[in-house]
Coordinates of C-alpha atoms in Angstrom, one line a residue:
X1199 CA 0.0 0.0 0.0
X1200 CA 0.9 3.3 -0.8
X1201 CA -0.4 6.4 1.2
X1202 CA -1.2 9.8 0.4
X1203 CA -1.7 12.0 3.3
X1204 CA -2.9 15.8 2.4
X1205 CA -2.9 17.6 5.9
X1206 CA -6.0 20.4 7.1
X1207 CA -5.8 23.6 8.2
X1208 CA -3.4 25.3 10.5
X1209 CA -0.8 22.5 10.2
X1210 CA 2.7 24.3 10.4
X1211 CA 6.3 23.4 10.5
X1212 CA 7.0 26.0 12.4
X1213 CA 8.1 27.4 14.8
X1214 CA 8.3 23.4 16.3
X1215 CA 9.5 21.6 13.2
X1216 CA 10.5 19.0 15.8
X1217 CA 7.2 18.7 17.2
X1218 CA 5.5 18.4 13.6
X1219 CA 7.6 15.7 12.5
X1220 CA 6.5 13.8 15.9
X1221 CA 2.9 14.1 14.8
X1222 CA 3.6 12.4 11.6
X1223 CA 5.7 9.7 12.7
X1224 CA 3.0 9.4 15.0
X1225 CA 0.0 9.2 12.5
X1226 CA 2.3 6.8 10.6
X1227 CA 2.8 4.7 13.4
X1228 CA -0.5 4.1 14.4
X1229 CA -1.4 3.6 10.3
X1230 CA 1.0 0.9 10.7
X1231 CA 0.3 -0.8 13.3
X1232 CA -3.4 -0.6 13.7
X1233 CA -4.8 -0.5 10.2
X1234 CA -1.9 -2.3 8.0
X1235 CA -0.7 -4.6 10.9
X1236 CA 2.5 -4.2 9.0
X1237 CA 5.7 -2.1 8.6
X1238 CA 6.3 -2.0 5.2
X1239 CA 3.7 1.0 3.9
X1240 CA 4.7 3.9 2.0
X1241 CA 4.0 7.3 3.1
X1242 CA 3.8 10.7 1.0
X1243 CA 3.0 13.6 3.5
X1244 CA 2.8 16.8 1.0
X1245 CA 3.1 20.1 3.4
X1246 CA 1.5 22.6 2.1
X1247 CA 1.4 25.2 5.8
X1248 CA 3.9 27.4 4.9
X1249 CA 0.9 28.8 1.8
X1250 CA -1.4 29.2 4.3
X1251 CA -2.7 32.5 6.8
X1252 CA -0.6 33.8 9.3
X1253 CA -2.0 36.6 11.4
X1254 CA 0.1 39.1 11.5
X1255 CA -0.4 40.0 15.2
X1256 CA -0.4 36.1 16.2
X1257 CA -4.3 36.2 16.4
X1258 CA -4.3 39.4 19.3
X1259 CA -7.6 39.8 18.8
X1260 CA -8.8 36.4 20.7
X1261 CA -10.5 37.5 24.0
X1262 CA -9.1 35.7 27.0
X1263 CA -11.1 35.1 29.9
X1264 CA -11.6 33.5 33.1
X1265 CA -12.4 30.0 33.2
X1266 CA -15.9 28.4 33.7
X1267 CA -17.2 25.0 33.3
X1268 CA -20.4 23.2 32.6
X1269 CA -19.9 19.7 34.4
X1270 CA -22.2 16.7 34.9
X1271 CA -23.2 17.8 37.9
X1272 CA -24.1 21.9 36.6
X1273 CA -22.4 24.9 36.3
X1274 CA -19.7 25.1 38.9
X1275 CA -16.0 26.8 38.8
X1276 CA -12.9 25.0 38.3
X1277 CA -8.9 25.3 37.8
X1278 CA -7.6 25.2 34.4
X1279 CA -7.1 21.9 33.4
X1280 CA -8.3 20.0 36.7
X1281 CA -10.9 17.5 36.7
X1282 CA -13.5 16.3 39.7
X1283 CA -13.1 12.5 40.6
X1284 CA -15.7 10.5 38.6
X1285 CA -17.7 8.1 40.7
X1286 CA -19.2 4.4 38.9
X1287 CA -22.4 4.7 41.1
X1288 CA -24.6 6.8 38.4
X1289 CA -25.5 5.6 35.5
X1290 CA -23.4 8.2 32.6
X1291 CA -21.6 5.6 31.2
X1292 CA -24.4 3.4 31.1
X1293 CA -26.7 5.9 29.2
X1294 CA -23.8 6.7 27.1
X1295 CA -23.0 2.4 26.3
X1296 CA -27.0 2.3 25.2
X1297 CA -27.1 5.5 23.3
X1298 CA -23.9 4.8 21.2
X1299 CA -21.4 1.6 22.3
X1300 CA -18.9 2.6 20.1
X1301 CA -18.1 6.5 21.4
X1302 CA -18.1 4.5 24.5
X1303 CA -15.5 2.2 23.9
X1304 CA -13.8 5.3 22.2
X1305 CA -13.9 7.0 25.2
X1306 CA -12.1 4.4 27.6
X1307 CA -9.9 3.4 24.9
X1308 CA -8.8 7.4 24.8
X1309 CA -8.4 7.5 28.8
X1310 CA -6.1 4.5 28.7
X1311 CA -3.6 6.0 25.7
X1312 CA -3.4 8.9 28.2
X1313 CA -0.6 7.4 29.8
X1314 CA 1.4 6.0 26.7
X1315 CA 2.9 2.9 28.3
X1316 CA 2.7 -0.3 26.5
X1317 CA -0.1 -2.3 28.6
X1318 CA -2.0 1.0 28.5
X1319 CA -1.4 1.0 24.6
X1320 CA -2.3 -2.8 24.3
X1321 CA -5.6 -2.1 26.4
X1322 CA -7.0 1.0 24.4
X1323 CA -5.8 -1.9 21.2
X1324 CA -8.2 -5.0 22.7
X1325 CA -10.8 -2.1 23.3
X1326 CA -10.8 -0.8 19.5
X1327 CA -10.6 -4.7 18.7
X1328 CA -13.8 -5.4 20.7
X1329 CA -15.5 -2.3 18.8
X1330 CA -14.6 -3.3 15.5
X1331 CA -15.9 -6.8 16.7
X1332 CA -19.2 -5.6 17.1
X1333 CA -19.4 -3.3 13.8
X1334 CA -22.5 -3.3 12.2
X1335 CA -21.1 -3.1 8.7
X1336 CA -23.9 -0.8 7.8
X1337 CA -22.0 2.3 8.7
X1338 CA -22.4 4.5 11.2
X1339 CA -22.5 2.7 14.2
X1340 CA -21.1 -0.4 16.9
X1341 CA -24.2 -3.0 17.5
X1342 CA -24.5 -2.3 21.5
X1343 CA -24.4 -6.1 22.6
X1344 CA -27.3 -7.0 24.5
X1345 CA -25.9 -7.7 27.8
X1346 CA -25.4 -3.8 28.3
X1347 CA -29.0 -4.1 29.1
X1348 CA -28.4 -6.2 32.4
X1349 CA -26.2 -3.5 34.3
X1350 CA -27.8 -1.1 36.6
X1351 CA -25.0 0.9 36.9
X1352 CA -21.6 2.1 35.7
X1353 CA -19.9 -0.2 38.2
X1354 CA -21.7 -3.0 36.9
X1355 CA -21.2 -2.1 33.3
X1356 CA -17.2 -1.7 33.5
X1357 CA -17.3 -5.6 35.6
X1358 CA -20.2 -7.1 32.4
X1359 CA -17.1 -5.4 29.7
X1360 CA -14.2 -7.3 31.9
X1361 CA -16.2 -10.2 32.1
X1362 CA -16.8 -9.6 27.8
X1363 CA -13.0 -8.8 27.0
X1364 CA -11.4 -11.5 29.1
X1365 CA -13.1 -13.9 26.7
X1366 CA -12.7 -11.8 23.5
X1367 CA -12.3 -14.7 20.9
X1368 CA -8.5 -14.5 19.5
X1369 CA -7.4 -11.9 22.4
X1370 CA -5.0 -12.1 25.2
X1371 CA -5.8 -12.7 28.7
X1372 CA -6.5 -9.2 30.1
X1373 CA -3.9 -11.2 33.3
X1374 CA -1.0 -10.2 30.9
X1375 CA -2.3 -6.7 30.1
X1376 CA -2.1 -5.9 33.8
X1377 CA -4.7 -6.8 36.1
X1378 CA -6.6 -4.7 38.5
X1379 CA -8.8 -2.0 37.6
X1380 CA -7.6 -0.5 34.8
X1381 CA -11.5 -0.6 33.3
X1382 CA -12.7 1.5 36.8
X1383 CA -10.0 3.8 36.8
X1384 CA -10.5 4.8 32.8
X1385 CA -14.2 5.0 33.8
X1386 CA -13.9 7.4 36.5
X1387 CA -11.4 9.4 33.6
X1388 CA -14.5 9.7 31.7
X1389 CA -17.0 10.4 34.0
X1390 CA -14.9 13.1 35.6
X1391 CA -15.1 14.8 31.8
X1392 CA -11.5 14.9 31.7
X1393 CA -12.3 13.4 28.4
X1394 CA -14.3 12.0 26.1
X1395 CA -17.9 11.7 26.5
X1396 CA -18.2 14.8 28.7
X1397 CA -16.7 18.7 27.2
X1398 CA -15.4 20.1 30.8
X1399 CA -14.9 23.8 31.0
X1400 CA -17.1 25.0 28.6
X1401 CA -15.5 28.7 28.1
X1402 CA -12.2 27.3 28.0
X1403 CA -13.1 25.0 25.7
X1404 CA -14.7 27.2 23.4
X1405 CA -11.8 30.1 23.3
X1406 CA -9.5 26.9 22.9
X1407 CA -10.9 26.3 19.3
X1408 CA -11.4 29.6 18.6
X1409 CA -7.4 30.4 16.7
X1410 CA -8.1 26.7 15.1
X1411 CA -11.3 28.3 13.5
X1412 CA -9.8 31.5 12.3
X1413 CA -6.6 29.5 11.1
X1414 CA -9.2 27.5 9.3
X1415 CA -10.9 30.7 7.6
X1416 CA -7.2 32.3 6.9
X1417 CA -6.2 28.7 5.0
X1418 CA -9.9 28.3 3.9
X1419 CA -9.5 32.0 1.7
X1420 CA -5.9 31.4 0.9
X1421 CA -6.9 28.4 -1.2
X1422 CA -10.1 29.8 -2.6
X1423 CA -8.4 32.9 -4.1
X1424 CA -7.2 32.0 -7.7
X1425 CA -3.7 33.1 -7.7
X1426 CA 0.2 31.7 -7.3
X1427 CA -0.6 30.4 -3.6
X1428 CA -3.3 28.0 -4.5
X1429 CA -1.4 27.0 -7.6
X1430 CA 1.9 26.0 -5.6
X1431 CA -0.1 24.5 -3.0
X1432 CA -1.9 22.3 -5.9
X1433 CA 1.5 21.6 -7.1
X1434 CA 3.0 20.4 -4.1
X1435 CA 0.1 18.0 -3.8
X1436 CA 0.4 16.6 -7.0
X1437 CA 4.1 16.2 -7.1
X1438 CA 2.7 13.5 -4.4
X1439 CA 0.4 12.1 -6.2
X1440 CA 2.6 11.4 -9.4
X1441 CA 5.3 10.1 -7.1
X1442 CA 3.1 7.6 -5.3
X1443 CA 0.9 6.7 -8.2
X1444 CA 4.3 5.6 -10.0
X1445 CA 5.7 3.8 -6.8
X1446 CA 2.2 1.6 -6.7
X1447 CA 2.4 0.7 -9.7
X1448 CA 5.8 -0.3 -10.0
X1449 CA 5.4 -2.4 -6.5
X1450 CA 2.1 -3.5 -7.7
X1451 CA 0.4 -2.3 -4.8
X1452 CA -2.8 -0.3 -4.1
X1453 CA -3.0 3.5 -4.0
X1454 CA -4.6 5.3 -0.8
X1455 CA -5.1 8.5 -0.4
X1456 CA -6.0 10.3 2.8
X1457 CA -7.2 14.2 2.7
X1458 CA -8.1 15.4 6.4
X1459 CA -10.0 18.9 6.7
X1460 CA -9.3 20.9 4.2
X1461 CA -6.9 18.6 2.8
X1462 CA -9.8 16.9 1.4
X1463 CA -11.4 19.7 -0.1
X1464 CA -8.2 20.7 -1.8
X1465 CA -8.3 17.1 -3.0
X1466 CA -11.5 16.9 -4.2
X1467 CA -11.4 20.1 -6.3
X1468 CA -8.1 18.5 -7.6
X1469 CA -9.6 14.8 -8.4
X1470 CA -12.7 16.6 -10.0
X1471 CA -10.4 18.5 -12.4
X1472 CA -10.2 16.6 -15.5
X1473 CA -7.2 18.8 -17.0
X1474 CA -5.0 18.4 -13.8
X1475 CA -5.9 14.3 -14.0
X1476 CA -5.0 14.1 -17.3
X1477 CA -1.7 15.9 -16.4
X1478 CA -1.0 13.6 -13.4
X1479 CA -1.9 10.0 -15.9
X1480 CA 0.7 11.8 -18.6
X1481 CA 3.3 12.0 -15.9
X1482 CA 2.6 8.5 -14.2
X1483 CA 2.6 7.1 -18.1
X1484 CA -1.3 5.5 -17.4
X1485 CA -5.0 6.7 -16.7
X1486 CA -4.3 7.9 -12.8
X1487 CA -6.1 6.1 -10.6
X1488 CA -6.5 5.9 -6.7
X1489 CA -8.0 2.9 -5.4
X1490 CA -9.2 4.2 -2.1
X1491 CA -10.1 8.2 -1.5
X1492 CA -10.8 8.6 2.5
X1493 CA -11.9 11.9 3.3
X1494 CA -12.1 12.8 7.1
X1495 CA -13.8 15.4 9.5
X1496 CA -14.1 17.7 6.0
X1497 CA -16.0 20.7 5.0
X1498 CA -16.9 18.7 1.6
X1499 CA -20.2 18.5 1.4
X1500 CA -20.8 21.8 2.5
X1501 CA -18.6 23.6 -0.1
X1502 CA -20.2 21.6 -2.7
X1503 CA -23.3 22.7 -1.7
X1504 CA -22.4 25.7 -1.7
X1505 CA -21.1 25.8 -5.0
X1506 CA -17.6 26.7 -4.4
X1507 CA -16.1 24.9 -6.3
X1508 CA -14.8 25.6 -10.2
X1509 CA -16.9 22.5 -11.0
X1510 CA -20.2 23.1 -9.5
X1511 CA -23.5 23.7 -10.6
X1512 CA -26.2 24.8 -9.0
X1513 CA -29.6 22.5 -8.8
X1514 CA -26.4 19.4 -10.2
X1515 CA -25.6 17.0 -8.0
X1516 CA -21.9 15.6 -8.7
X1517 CA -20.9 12.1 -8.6
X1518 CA -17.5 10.4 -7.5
X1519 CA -14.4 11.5 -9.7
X1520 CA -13.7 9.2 -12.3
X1521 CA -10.3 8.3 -11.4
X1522 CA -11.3 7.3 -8.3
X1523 CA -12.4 4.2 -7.7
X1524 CA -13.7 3.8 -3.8
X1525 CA -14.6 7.1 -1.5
X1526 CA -15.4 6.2 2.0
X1527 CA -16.2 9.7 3.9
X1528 CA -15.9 10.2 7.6
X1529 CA -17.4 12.6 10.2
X1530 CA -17.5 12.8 14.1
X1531 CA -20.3 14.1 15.7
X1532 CA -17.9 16.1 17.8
X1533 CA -16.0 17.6 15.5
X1534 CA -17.7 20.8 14.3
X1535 CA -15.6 21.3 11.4
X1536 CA -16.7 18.1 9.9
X1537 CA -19.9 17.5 7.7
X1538 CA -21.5 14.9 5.7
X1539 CA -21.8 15.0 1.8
X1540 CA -24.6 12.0 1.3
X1541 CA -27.2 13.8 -0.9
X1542 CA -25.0 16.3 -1.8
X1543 CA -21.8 14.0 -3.5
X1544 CA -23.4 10.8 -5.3
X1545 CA -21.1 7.4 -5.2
X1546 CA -19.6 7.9 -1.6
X1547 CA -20.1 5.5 1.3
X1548 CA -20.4 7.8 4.7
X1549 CA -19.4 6.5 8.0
X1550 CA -19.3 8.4 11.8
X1551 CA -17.1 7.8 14.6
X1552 CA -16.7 8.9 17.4
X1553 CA -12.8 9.5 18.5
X1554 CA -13.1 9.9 22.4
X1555 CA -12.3 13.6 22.1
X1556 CA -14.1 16.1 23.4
X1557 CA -14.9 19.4 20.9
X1558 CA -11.9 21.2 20.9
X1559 CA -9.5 18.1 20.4
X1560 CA -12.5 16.3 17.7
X1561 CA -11.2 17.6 14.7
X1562 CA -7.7 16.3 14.8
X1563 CA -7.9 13.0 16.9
X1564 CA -9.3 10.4 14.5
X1565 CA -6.1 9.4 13.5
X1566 CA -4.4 8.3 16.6
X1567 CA -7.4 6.9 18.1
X1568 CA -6.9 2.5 17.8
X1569 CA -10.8 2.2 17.0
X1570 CA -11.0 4.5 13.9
X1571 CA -8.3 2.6 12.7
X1572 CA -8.9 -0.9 13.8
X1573 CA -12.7 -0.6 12.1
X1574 CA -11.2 1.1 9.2
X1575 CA -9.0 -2.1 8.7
X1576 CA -12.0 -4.3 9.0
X1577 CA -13.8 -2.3 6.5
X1578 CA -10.8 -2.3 4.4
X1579 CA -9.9 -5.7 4.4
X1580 CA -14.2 -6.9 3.6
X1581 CA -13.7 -4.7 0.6
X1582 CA -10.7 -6.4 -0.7
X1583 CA -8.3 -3.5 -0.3
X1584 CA -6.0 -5.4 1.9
X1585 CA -5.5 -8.5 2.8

């Protein structure tokens, strides 16, 4: 497999090139070793930051305020960054298991890669496992099995999921991923809304994204303004694309290519352009072709719709782009920069998930979470794409 990863908005190399090099080798790793189960993948990561906005007063005119949070329990103060202790005797995480299984697994799969050592890492792996166990197929969501039903409490639900993962057909014994109560104290993580199913302070939370949204406009009107900026940026991106699409086919392997935010809009309006296609199958010497477009937490839809694109037409509903021969489209419910496109983009197979994250740290956590990868692998290998 080769891969082709176009990065979103506000992604810079700077002033931390360290730092941003981390983050890839990061998204690669977890590529690697969740989805591909495998070492041996090929990675293209065209950078495009550098064309993008930068404020010149490093975004001055962001208010800052106190701090004030919206808990499970009410409105109530708190210090930056501090969290109350959760307690299993309610029934949040039970609400949450019925209402959607798989953000709950997310959730306690997120609270145990919190810590970053290797039982914690091969916990949060035989949660996202169990989830992609359970997957539905049909899209959206994790079946919720039924003995979920039979708990009363959160207590009860976390012992029911031991009991559930201890037997997990083909898994380790949880004995050798450390016994105890690692389930309980995850739980109490994610009750306490130090992450995942509940947002914490919601002021801080919301000034948080604020510089990610006007880093998102900045990029967002960069690109849409016809000139030398949105040209080099295509260009870097296509570079890419010609390099990979040769490598696949000289290793006879698949083509994948991965646009995140507004990496995926830049991708689409490329894919959609016949002239630059054309260019990129003269360079690679056949038609170009990418066996599997994944578009993630994407403003898409929503620009199509809006007819902001060179190729759109208003009342015309587009289909898939020729030289692409599967799009799979993913959104998080969390993640407010993300949108849907079925009804709006024809030939596209949508699916949600739910990272774990709460709404500031949504739009950029699906790839290092084990369960969007571990279901995407499941999905990938039912359609034939690996093996």
């Amino acid at each position: 497999m080769k891969v082709v990863f176009v990065h979103g908005v506000a992604n810079r190399r700077e002033p931390d090139p360290e730092a941003f090099q981390k983050a890839i080798d990061a998204r690669h790793r977890s590529f690697s070793e969740w989805c591909f189960e495998r070492e041996d993948i090929g990675y293209f990561d065209p950078y495009w930051g550098d064309l993008g906005a930068h404020p010149d007063k490093d975004l001055a005119s962001i208010p800052r305020g106190p701090t004030v949070a919206l808990g499970l329990e009410g409105l109530r103060v708190v210090s930056p960054g501090g969290s109350e202790e959760g307690s299993l005797d309610n029934r949040v995480l039970l609400e949450a298991a019925k209402d959607d299984f798989g953000a709950f697994l997310t959730a306690l799969a997120a609270a145990e890669m919190e810590s970053g050592d290797a039982n914690s890492l091969a916990r949060a792996d035989l949660l996202a496992r169990y989830a992609a166990d359970l997957d539905d197929e049909g899209g959206d969501r994790v079946e919720t099995p039924n003995w979920v039903a039979s708990a009363s409490n959160d207590a009860e639900l976390l012992k029911r999921l031991q009991e559930e993962l201890d037997g997990f057909s083909g898994m380790e014994s949880l004995a050798t991923l450390g016994l105890g109560d690692w389930l309980k104290k995850a739980g109490k993580k994610v009750v306490s809304g130090a992450l995942g199913l509940v947002d914490g302070p919601a002021e801080r939370l919301a000034r948080a994204a604020t510089p990610h949204i006007a880093r998102f406009f900045g990029d967002v009107f960069i690109y849409l303004k016809n000139g030398a900026r949105r040209a080099d940026i295509r260009q870097r991106i296509t570079d890419d694309l010609t390099t990979a699409a040769r490598a696949s086919i000289e290793d006879g392997q698949k083509l994948m290519v991965v646009g995140h935010s507004m990496g995926a809009i830049i991708l689409y309006d490329i894919l959609s352009d016949q002239q630059i296609v054309d260019q990129l199958s003269e360079e690679v010497g056949t038609p170009f072709a990418i066996d599997l477009l994944l578009t993630v937490g994407t403003q898409v839809g929503v620009f199509e719709e809006l007819d902001l694109f060179a190729h759109s037409k208003p009342g015309v509903t587009p289909g898939r782009p020729p030289c692409v021969g599967t799009w799979w489209h993913v959104y998080n419910q969390m993640d407010v920069l993300s949108f849907g496109v079925a009804g709006v983009i024809e030939g596209v197979q949508q699916f949600s998930v739910d990272t774990g994250a709460n709404i500031v740290d949504a739009h950029g956590a699906y790839f290092t979470s084990p369960v969007f990868h571990r279901r995407l692998r499941k999905r990938m290998k039912n359609a034939g794409l690996i093996v």
